[in-house]
Tab-separated table of C-alpha atoms in Angstrom:
chain	number	residue	atom	x	y	z
L	155	MET	CA	2.115	19.903	6.375
L	156	SER	CA	5.737	19.831	5.255
L	157	PHE	CA	7.590	16.624	4.471
L	158	ALA	CA	9.819	17.141	7.524
L	159	GLN	CA	6.806	17.560	9.813
L	160	GLY	CA	5.326	14.391	8.367
L	161	ILE	CA	8.517	12.436	8.988
L	162	GLU	CA	8.712	13.653	12.587
L	163	LYS	CA	5.118	12.595	13.241
L	164	ALA	CA	5.553	9.374	11.268
L	165	SER	CA	8.096	8.054	13.710
L	166	VAL	CA	5.268	7.995	16.236
L	167	ASP	CA	2.435	6.353	14.246
L	168	LEU	CA	2.346	6.547	10.461
L	169	LEU	CA	-1.170	5.124	10.059
L	170	SER	CA	-2.601	7.675	12.482
L	171	LEU	CA	-0.752	10.466	10.667
L	172	TYR	CA	-2.300	9.482	7.342
L	173	LYS	CA	-5.777	9.319	8.832
L	174	GLU	CA	-5.320	12.703	10.571
L	175	GLU	CA	-4.404	14.217	7.218
L	176	GLY	CA	-7.551	12.863	5.585
L	177	PHE	CA	-6.120	9.904	3.706
L	178	GLU	CA	-8.212	6.768	3.412
L	179	VAL	CA	-5.867	3.982	4.458
L	180	THR	CA	-5.960	0.396	3.260
L	181	HIS	CA	-3.363	-1.378	5.360
L	182	LEU	CA	-1.882	-4.757	4.440
L	183	PRO	CA	0.579	-5.719	7.168
L	184	ILE	CA	3.437	-7.854	5.840
L	185	THR	CA	6.269	-9.006	8.085
L	186	ASP	CA	9.771	-8.132	6.816
L	187	PHE	CA	11.044	-10.658	4.248
L	188	SER	CA	7.695	-12.455	4.230
L	189	VAL	CA	4.519	-12.552	2.143
L	190	PRO	CA	0.898	-11.914	3.096
L	191	SER	CA	-1.792	-14.557	2.897
L	192	LYS	CA	-3.277	-15.016	-0.561
L	193	ASP	CA	-6.721	-13.928	0.683
L	194	ALA	CA	-5.413	-10.756	2.342
L	195	LEU	CA	-3.396	-9.840	-0.747
L	196	THR	CA	-6.299	-10.531	-3.125
L	197	ASP	CA	-8.706	-8.469	-0.989
L	198	THR	CA	-6.302	-5.529	-0.796
L	199	VAL	CA	-5.585	-5.586	-4.540
L	200	SER	CA	-9.356	-5.543	-5.137
L	201	LYS	CA	-9.806	-2.545	-2.821
L	202	VAL	CA	-7.046	-0.625	-4.592
L	203	ILE	CA	-8.565	-1.394	-7.991
L	204	GLU	CA	-11.928	-0.084	-6.731
L	205	HIS	CA	-10.241	3.167	-5.693
L	206	THR	CA	-8.600	3.634	-9.078
L	207	GLN	CA	-11.883	2.913	-10.866
L	208	ARG	CA	-13.436	5.779	-8.867
L	209	GLY	CA	-10.602	8.022	-10.027
L	210	ASP	CA	-8.800	8.070	-6.681
L	211	ASN	CA	-5.038	8.424	-6.530
L	212	ILE	CA	-3.177	5.726	-4.636
L	213	VAL	CA	0.173	5.453	-2.906
L	214	ILE	CA	1.857	2.124	-2.252
L	215	HIS	CA	4.742	1.965	0.174
L	216	CYS	CA	6.378	0.099	3.005
L	217	SER	CA	8.705	1.350	5.681
L	218	ALA	CA	11.906	-0.382	4.581
L	219	VAL	CA	11.516	-0.599	0.780
L	220	VAL	CA	13.048	-4.068	0.615
L	221	GLY	CA	10.403	-5.906	-1.341
L	222	ARG	CA	6.904	-5.446	0.039
L	223	THR	CA	6.062	-2.446	-2.147
L	224	GLY	CA	7.358	-4.238	-5.235
L	225	LEU	CA	5.473	-7.394	-4.314
L	226	PHE	CA	2.204	-5.512	-4.034
L	227	ALA	CA	2.804	-3.434	-7.174
L	228	ALA	CA	3.605	-6.603	-9.145
L	229	CYS	CA	0.421	-8.315	-7.925
L	230	LEU	CA	-1.594	-5.221	-8.811
L	231	ALA	CA	-0.004	-5.045	-12.284
L	232	ARG	CA	-0.621	-8.734	-12.819
L	233	ARG	CA	-4.303	-8.336	-12.042
L	234	VAL	CA	-4.885	-5.052	-13.899
L	235	LEU	CA	-2.656	-5.661	-16.908
L	236	GLY	CA	-2.997	-9.434	-17.072
L	237	LEU	CA	0.746	-9.940	-16.739
L	238	SER	CA	2.118	-13.377	-15.946
L	239	GLY	CA	4.099	-14.112	-12.826
L	240	GLU	CA	7.205	-14.745	-14.923
């Protein structure tokens, strides 16, 4: 599938597109300019860590790229690398 084909299909239902293409999806819905619950975030970070420990590649993204991807990546880095929240 080309990138352009993916974008065209994505406007319909991105999660379904990923699943059709054989991706295993771990979805953490976060409302724009908001944060997820601590439990949901902790569970999702744990799932992603499990995937990386199995040698799986991961992709982290949101639709608007205004903070949710960075929030999740920072929480993942904090847990994996032991970084502080500062």
